[in-house]
Amino acid sequence: MKGLLLLAALGAGLTGCAGDAVKLKQDHSYVVEWIGERPLMDYAHLTVTLGADGRAYGNGGCNHWFAPYTVDGDKLSFGKIGSTRKLCAEALMEQEHRFFQALQGVERWDISPIEQTRFWPAEGKPIRLWLEEG
C-alpha cells in the first residue's frame, strides 16, 4: 500500500512539472553556438537578448544589432534588423551576415533534449543557443 501511495505521489509531482510551459527568458543573454548547419568560428561571440519591451539586441560577432521581435507560445519572429556599421575581417562579416539572415527567417523556437534553445526557420537547421552564464 505504501509503495502504491508513493508511486501515485511521484506521478502527481511529475504531472505538475510537465504542465508548466517553458518560456524564453527575457532580459537575459543567449550565446549562439551554431547558425544552421555551421558552428561559429573560433573566438566569435554572437549573442541574443530578448527584452521584455519587445526589442531584441545583441552582438553579431562584429557589430551590435537590434530588432523588434514577437513571441506567442512557440512562435517567434524578428522584424527588420539594424546594426552598427563597423568593418571586421571578411570571415567575421560573412558569418554575421548569415546570422542576420537566419534571424530574419526564424518562425518558432523550442528547447532541445540537451536543454539547448533553438530558433527554427521554416526550412533547414536552427540557430542553436545557450543561456549565458552569470
mmCIF file with all atom_site columns, C-alpha atoms in Angstrom:
data_model
loop_
_atom_site.group_PDB
_atom_site.id
_atom_site.type_symbol
_atom_site.label_atom_id
_atom_site.label_alt_id
_atom_site.label_comp_id
_atom_site.label_asym_id
_atom_site.label_entity_id
_atom_site.label_seq_id
_atom_site.pdbx_PDB_ins_code
_atom_site.Cartn_x
_atom_site.Cartn_y
_atom_site.Cartn_z
_atom_site.occupancy
_atom_site.B_iso_or_equiv
_atom_site.pdbx_formal_charge
_atom_site.auth_seq_id
_atom_site.auth_comp_id
_atom_site.auth_asym_id
_atom_site.auth_atom_id
_atom_site.pdbx_PDB_model_num
ATOM 1   C CA . MET A 1 1   ? 0.000  0.000  0.000   1.00 0.00 ? 1   MET A CA 1
ATOM 2   C CA . LYS A 1 2   ? 2.829  2.434  0.892   1.00 0.00 ? 2   LYS A CA 1
ATOM 3   C CA . GLY A 1 3   ? 4.504  1.694  -2.440  1.00 0.00 ? 3   GLY A CA 1
ATOM 4   C CA . LEU A 1 4   ? 1.284  2.480  -4.288  1.00 0.00 ? 4   LEU A CA 1
ATOM 5   C CA . LEU A 1 5   ? 0.873  5.799  -2.440  1.00 0.00 ? 5   LEU A CA 1
ATOM 6   C CA . LEU A 1 6   ? 4.498  6.715  -3.141  1.00 0.00 ? 6   LEU A CA 1
ATOM 7   C CA . LEU A 1 7   ? 4.056  5.900  -6.834  1.00 0.00 ? 7   LEU A CA 1
ATOM 8   C CA . ALA A 1 8   ? 0.854  7.984  -7.003  1.00 0.00 ? 8   ALA A CA 1
ATOM 9   C CA . ALA A 1 9   ? 2.548  10.948 -5.288  1.00 0.00 ? 9   ALA A CA 1
ATOM 10  C CA . LEU A 1 10  ? 5.526  10.726 -7.633  1.00 0.00 ? 10  LEU A CA 1
ATOM 11  C CA . GLY A 1 11  ? 3.224  10.595 -10.665 1.00 0.00 ? 11  GLY A CA 1
ATOM 12  C CA . ALA A 1 12  ? 1.272  13.633 -9.445  1.00 0.00 ? 12  ALA A CA 1
ATOM 13  C CA . GLY A 1 13  ? 4.524  15.553 -8.951  1.00 0.00 ? 13  GLY A CA 1
ATOM 14  C CA . LEU A 1 14  ? 5.730  14.758 -12.453 1.00 0.00 ? 14  LEU A CA 1
ATOM 15  C CA . THR A 1 15  ? 2.390  15.737 -13.964 1.00 0.00 ? 15  THR A CA 1
ATOM 16  C CA . GLY A 1 16  ? 2.700  19.165 -12.332 1.00 0.00 ? 16  GLY A CA 1
ATOM 17  C CA . CYS A 1 17  ? 6.133  19.704 -13.874 1.00 0.00 ? 17  CYS A CA 1
ATOM 18  C CA . ALA A 1 18  ? 5.030  18.601 -17.334 1.00 0.00 ? 18  ALA A CA 1
ATOM 19  C CA . GLY A 1 19  ? 2.146  21.071 -17.272 1.00 0.00 ? 19  GLY A CA 1
ATOM 20  C CA . ASP A 1 20  ? 4.444  24.075 -16.786 1.00 0.00 ? 20  ASP A CA 1
ATOM 21  C CA . ALA A 1 21  ? 5.037  25.856 -20.079 1.00 0.00 ? 21  ALA A CA 1
ATOM 22  C CA . VAL A 1 22  ? 8.670  26.512 -20.937 1.00 0.00 ? 22  VAL A CA 1
ATOM 23  C CA . LYS A 1 23  ? 9.256  30.163 -21.824 1.00 0.00 ? 23  LYS A CA 1
ATOM 24  C CA . LEU A 1 24  ? 12.060 32.113 -23.420 1.00 0.00 ? 24  LEU A CA 1
ATOM 25  C CA . LYS A 1 25  ? 13.950 34.149 -20.860 1.00 0.00 ? 25  LYS A CA 1
ATOM 26  C CA . GLN A 1 26  ? 13.640 37.876 -21.342 1.00 0.00 ? 26  GLN A CA 1
ATOM 27  C CA . ASP A 1 27  ? 16.328 40.385 -20.419 1.00 0.00 ? 27  ASP A CA 1
ATOM 28  C CA . HIS A 1 28  ? 18.901 37.589 -20.270 1.00 0.00 ? 28  HIS A CA 1
ATOM 29  C CA . SER A 1 29  ? 21.513 36.908 -22.955 1.00 0.00 ? 29  SER A CA 1
ATOM 30  C CA . TYR A 1 30  ? 21.745 33.766 -25.043 1.00 0.00 ? 30  TYR A CA 1
ATOM 31  C CA . VAL A 1 31  ? 25.065 32.838 -26.670 1.00 0.00 ? 31  VAL A CA 1
ATOM 32  C CA . VAL A 1 32  ? 24.887 31.477 -30.215 1.00 0.00 ? 32  VAL A CA 1
ATOM 33  C CA . GLU A 1 33  ? 26.718 28.187 -30.828 1.00 0.00 ? 33  GLU A CA 1
ATOM 34  C CA . TRP A 1 34  ? 25.545 27.216 -34.351 1.00 0.00 ? 34  TRP A CA 1
ATOM 35  C CA . ILE A 1 35  ? 23.934 29.048 -37.252 1.00 0.00 ? 35  ILE A CA 1
ATOM 36  C CA . GLY A 1 36  ? 22.070 26.444 -39.269 1.00 0.00 ? 36  GLY A CA 1
ATOM 37  C CA . GLU A 1 37  ? 24.499 23.736 -40.339 1.00 0.00 ? 37  GLU A CA 1
ATOM 38  C CA . ARG A 1 38  ? 27.678 25.569 -39.325 1.00 0.00 ? 38  ARG A CA 1
ATOM 39  C CA . PRO A 1 39  ? 29.247 26.140 -35.903 1.00 0.00 ? 39  PRO A CA 1
ATOM 40  C CA . LEU A 1 40  ? 30.583 29.572 -35.067 1.00 0.00 ? 40  LEU A CA 1
ATOM 41  C CA . MET A 1 41  ? 34.167 30.435 -35.906 1.00 0.00 ? 41  MET A CA 1
ATOM 42  C CA . ASP A 1 42  ? 36.655 30.235 -33.037 1.00 0.00 ? 42  ASP A CA 1
ATOM 43  C CA . TYR A 1 43  ? 36.565 33.273 -30.755 1.00 0.00 ? 43  TYR A CA 1
ATOM 44  C CA . ALA A 1 44  ? 33.371 34.642 -32.318 1.00 0.00 ? 44  ALA A CA 1
ATOM 45  C CA . HIS A 1 45  ? 30.879 35.819 -29.695 1.00 0.00 ? 45  HIS A CA 1
ATOM 46  C CA . LEU A 1 46  ? 27.326 36.221 -31.012 1.00 0.00 ? 46  LEU A CA 1
ATOM 47  C CA . THR A 1 47  ? 24.531 36.985 -28.578 1.00 0.00 ? 47  THR A CA 1
ATOM 48  C CA . VAL A 1 48  ? 20.766 37.435 -28.480 1.00 0.00 ? 48  VAL A CA 1
ATOM 49  C CA . THR A 1 49  ? 18.882 39.231 -25.708 1.00 0.00 ? 49  THR A CA 1
ATOM 50  C CA . LEU A 1 50  ? 15.094 39.356 -25.854 1.00 0.00 ? 50  LEU A CA 1
ATOM 51  C CA . GLY A 1 51  ? 13.989 42.470 -23.993 1.00 0.00 ? 51  GLY A CA 1
ATOM 52  C CA . ALA A 1 52  ? 10.713 42.493 -22.087 1.00 0.00 ? 52  ALA A CA 1
ATOM 53  C CA . ASP A 1 53  ? 9.807  45.590 -24.160 1.00 0.00 ? 53  ASP A CA 1
ATOM 54  C CA . GLY A 1 54  ? 9.655  43.611 -27.442 1.00 0.00 ? 54  GLY A CA 1
ATOM 55  C CA . ARG A 1 55  ? 13.109 44.659 -28.639 1.00 0.00 ? 55  ARG A CA 1
ATOM 56  C CA . ALA A 1 56  ? 15.852 42.112 -29.286 1.00 0.00 ? 56  ALA A CA 1
ATOM 57  C CA . TYR A 1 57  ? 19.516 43.046 -29.401 1.00 0.00 ? 57  TYR A CA 1
ATOM 58  C CA . GLY A 1 58  ? 22.981 41.605 -29.121 1.00 0.00 ? 58  GLY A CA 1
ATOM 59  C CA . ASN A 1 59  ? 26.376 41.195 -30.700 1.00 0.00 ? 59  ASN A CA 1
ATOM 60  C CA . GLY A 1 60  ? 26.667 39.827 -34.223 1.00 0.00 ? 60  GLY A CA 1
ATOM 61  C CA . GLY A 1 61  ? 30.360 38.977 -33.912 1.00 0.00 ? 61  GLY A CA 1
ATOM 62  C CA . CYS A 1 62  ? 31.472 42.340 -35.266 1.00 0.00 ? 62  CYS A CA 1
ATOM 63  C CA . ASN A 1 63  ? 28.574 44.760 -34.896 1.00 0.00 ? 63  ASN A CA 1
ATOM 64  C CA . HIS A 1 64  ? 25.872 45.324 -32.312 1.00 0.00 ? 64  HIS A CA 1
ATOM 65  C CA . TRP A 1 65  ? 22.401 44.571 -33.681 1.00 0.00 ? 65  TRP A CA 1
ATOM 66  C CA . PHE A 1 66  ? 18.808 45.338 -32.720 1.00 0.00 ? 66  PHE A CA 1
ATOM 67  C CA . ALA A 1 67  ? 15.330 44.414 -33.965 1.00 0.00 ? 67  ALA A CA 1
ATOM 68  C CA . PRO A 1 68  ? 11.734 44.194 -32.798 1.00 0.00 ? 68  PRO A CA 1
ATOM 69  C CA . TYR A 1 69  ? 10.518 40.687 -32.041 1.00 0.00 ? 69  TYR A CA 1
ATOM 70  C CA . THR A 1 70  ? 7.288  38.916 -31.196 1.00 0.00 ? 70  THR A CA 1
ATOM 71  C CA . VAL A 1 71  ? 6.797  35.688 -29.294 1.00 0.00 ? 71  VAL A CA 1
ATOM 72  C CA . ASP A 1 72  ? 3.500  33.859 -28.887 1.00 0.00 ? 72  ASP A CA 1
ATOM 73  C CA . GLY A 1 73  ? 3.819  30.397 -27.382 1.00 0.00 ? 73  GLY A CA 1
ATOM 74  C CA . ASP A 1 74  ? 6.343  28.579 -29.555 1.00 0.00 ? 74  ASP A CA 1
ATOM 75  C CA . LYS A 1 75  ? 6.046  31.141 -32.384 1.00 0.00 ? 75  LYS A CA 1
ATOM 76  C CA . LEU A 1 76  ? 8.928  33.614 -32.656 1.00 0.00 ? 76  LEU A CA 1
ATOM 77  C CA . SER A 1 77  ? 9.742  36.200 -35.286 1.00 0.00 ? 77  SER A CA 1
ATOM 78  C CA . PHE A 1 78  ? 12.116 39.118 -35.684 1.00 0.00 ? 78  PHE A CA 1
ATOM 79  C CA . GLY A 1 79  ? 11.406 42.367 -37.528 1.00 0.00 ? 79  GLY A CA 1
ATOM 80  C CA . LYS A 1 80  ? 13.871 44.316 -39.631 1.00 0.00 ? 80  LYS A CA 1
ATOM 81  C CA . ILE A 1 81  ? 17.367 44.065 -38.163 1.00 0.00 ? 81  ILE A CA 1
ATOM 82  C CA . GLY A 1 82  ? 19.523 47.144 -37.759 1.00 0.00 ? 82  GLY A CA 1
ATOM 83  C CA . SER A 1 83  ? 23.161 47.206 -36.704 1.00 0.00 ? 83  SER A CA 1
ATOM 84  C CA . THR A 1 84  ? 26.194 49.362 -36.176 1.00 0.00 ? 84  THR A CA 1
ATOM 85  C CA . ARG A 1 85  ? 28.483 49.597 -39.206 1.00 0.00 ? 85  ARG A CA 1
ATOM 86  C CA . LYS A 1 86  ? 31.971 48.546 -38.129 1.00 0.00 ? 86  LYS A CA 1
ATOM 87  C CA . LEU A 1 87  ? 34.121 46.564 -40.517 1.00 0.00 ? 87  LEU A CA 1
ATOM 88  C CA . CYS A 1 88  ? 35.842 43.403 -39.362 1.00 0.00 ? 88  CYS A CA 1
ATOM 89  C CA . ALA A 1 89  ? 37.702 40.550 -41.016 1.00 0.00 ? 89  ALA A CA 1
ATOM 90  C CA . GLU A 1 90  ? 35.897 39.225 -44.088 1.00 0.00 ? 90  GLU A CA 1
ATOM 91  C CA . ALA A 1 91  ? 35.129 35.839 -42.488 1.00 0.00 ? 91  ALA A CA 1
ATOM 92  C CA . LEU A 1 92  ? 33.528 37.502 -39.447 1.00 0.00 ? 92  LEU A CA 1
ATOM 93  C CA . MET A 1 93  ? 31.466 39.776 -41.674 1.00 0.00 ? 93  MET A CA 1
ATOM 94  C CA . GLU A 1 94  ? 30.243 36.775 -43.699 1.00 0.00 ? 94  GLU A CA 1
ATOM 95  C CA . GLN A 1 95  ? 29.273 34.913 -40.520 1.00 0.00 ? 95  GLN A CA 1
ATOM 96  C CA . GLU A 1 96  ? 27.472 37.980 -39.171 1.00 0.00 ? 96  GLU A CA 1
ATOM 97  C CA . HIS A 1 97  ? 25.554 38.317 -42.446 1.00 0.00 ? 97  HIS A CA 1
ATOM 98  C CA . ARG A 1 98  ? 24.482 34.629 -42.224 1.00 0.00 ? 98  ARG A CA 1
ATOM 99  C CA . PHE A 1 99  ? 23.404 35.201 -38.616 1.00 0.00 ? 99  PHE A CA 1
ATOM 100 C CA . PHE A 1 100 ? 21.259 38.223 -39.509 1.00 0.00 ? 100 PHE A CA 1
ATOM 101 C CA . GLN A 1 101 ? 19.683 36.332 -42.434 1.00 0.00 ? 101 GLN A CA 1
ATOM 102 C CA . ALA A 1 102 ? 18.977 33.345 -40.177 1.00 0.00 ? 102 ALA A CA 1
ATOM 103 C CA . LEU A 1 103 ? 17.337 35.580 -37.538 1.00 0.00 ? 103 LEU A CA 1
ATOM 104 C CA . GLN A 1 104 ? 15.092 37.132 -40.201 1.00 0.00 ? 104 GLN A CA 1
ATOM 105 C CA . GLY A 1 105 ? 13.846 33.645 -41.144 1.00 0.00 ? 105 GLY A CA 1
ATOM 106 C CA . VAL A 1 106 ? 13.023 32.437 -37.612 1.00 0.00 ? 106 VAL A CA 1
ATOM 107 C CA . GLU A 1 107 ? 9.427  31.233 -37.207 1.00 0.00 ? 107 GLU A CA 1
ATOM 108 C CA . ARG A 1 108 ? 9.441  29.226 -33.982 1.00 0.00 ? 108 ARG A CA 1
ATOM 109 C CA . TRP A 1 109 ? 11.581 28.152 -31.054 1.00 0.00 ? 109 TRP A CA 1
ATOM 110 C CA . ASP A 1 110 ? 11.968 25.137 -28.797 1.00 0.00 ? 110 ASP A CA 1
ATOM 111 C CA . ILE A 1 111 ? 14.247 23.528 -26.233 1.00 0.00 ? 111 ILE A CA 1
ATOM 112 C CA . SER A 1 112 ? 16.278 20.504 -27.353 1.00 0.00 ? 112 SER A CA 1
ATOM 113 C CA . PRO A 1 113 ? 16.644 17.277 -25.347 1.00 0.00 ? 113 PRO A CA 1
ATOM 114 C CA . ILE A 1 114 ? 20.017 18.618 -24.098 1.00 0.00 ? 114 ILE A CA 1
ATOM 115 C CA . GLU A 1 115 ? 18.316 21.827 -22.838 1.00 0.00 ? 115 GLU A CA 1
ATOM 116 C CA . GLN A 1 116 ? 19.636 23.995 -25.683 1.00 0.00 ? 116 GLN A CA 1
ATOM 117 C CA . THR A 1 117 ? 17.417 26.755 -27.053 1.00 0.00 ? 117 THR A CA 1
ATOM 118 C CA . ARG A 1 118 ? 16.773 26.542 -30.800 1.00 0.00 ? 118 ARG A CA 1
ATOM 119 C CA . PHE A 1 119 ? 15.365 29.191 -33.155 1.00 0.00 ? 119 PHE A CA 1
ATOM 120 C CA . TRP A 1 120 ? 13.864 27.423 -36.183 1.00 0.00 ? 120 TRP A CA 1
ATOM 121 C CA . PRO A 1 121 ? 13.386 28.761 -39.728 1.00 0.00 ? 121 PRO A CA 1
ATOM 122 C CA . ALA A 1 122 ? 10.574 27.490 -41.993 1.00 0.00 ? 122 ALA A CA 1
ATOM 123 C CA . GLU A 1 123 ? 13.099 25.082 -43.549 1.00 0.00 ? 123 GLU A CA 1
ATOM 124 C CA . GLY A 1 124 ? 16.553 23.922 -42.571 1.00 0.00 ? 124 GLY A CA 1
ATOM 125 C CA . LYS A 1 125 ? 18.569 23.739 -39.386 1.00 0.00 ? 125 LYS A CA 1
ATOM 126 C CA . PRO A 1 126 ? 18.065 26.060 -36.397 1.00 0.00 ? 126 PRO A CA 1
ATOM 127 C CA . ILE A 1 127 ? 20.171 28.698 -34.705 1.00 0.00 ? 127 ILE A CA 1
ATOM 128 C CA . ARG A 1 128 ? 21.333 26.940 -31.537 1.00 0.00 ? 128 ARG A CA 1
ATOM 129 C CA . LEU A 1 129 ? 21.891 28.971 -28.375 1.00 0.00 ? 129 LEU A CA 1
ATOM 130 C CA . TRP A 1 130 ? 22.754 28.551 -24.699 1.00 0.00 ? 130 TRP A CA 1
ATOM 131 C CA . LEU A 1 131 ? 21.736 30.851 -21.861 1.00 0.00 ? 131 LEU A CA 1
ATOM 132 C CA . GLU A 1 132 ? 24.753 32.965 -20.973 1.00 0.00 ? 132 GLU A CA 1
ATOM 133 C CA . GLU A 1 133 ? 26.183 32.163 -17.572 1.00 0.00 ? 133 GLU A CA 1
ATOM 134 C CA . GLY A 1 134 ? 26.285 34.816 -14.865 1.00 0.00 ? 134 GLY A CA 1
#
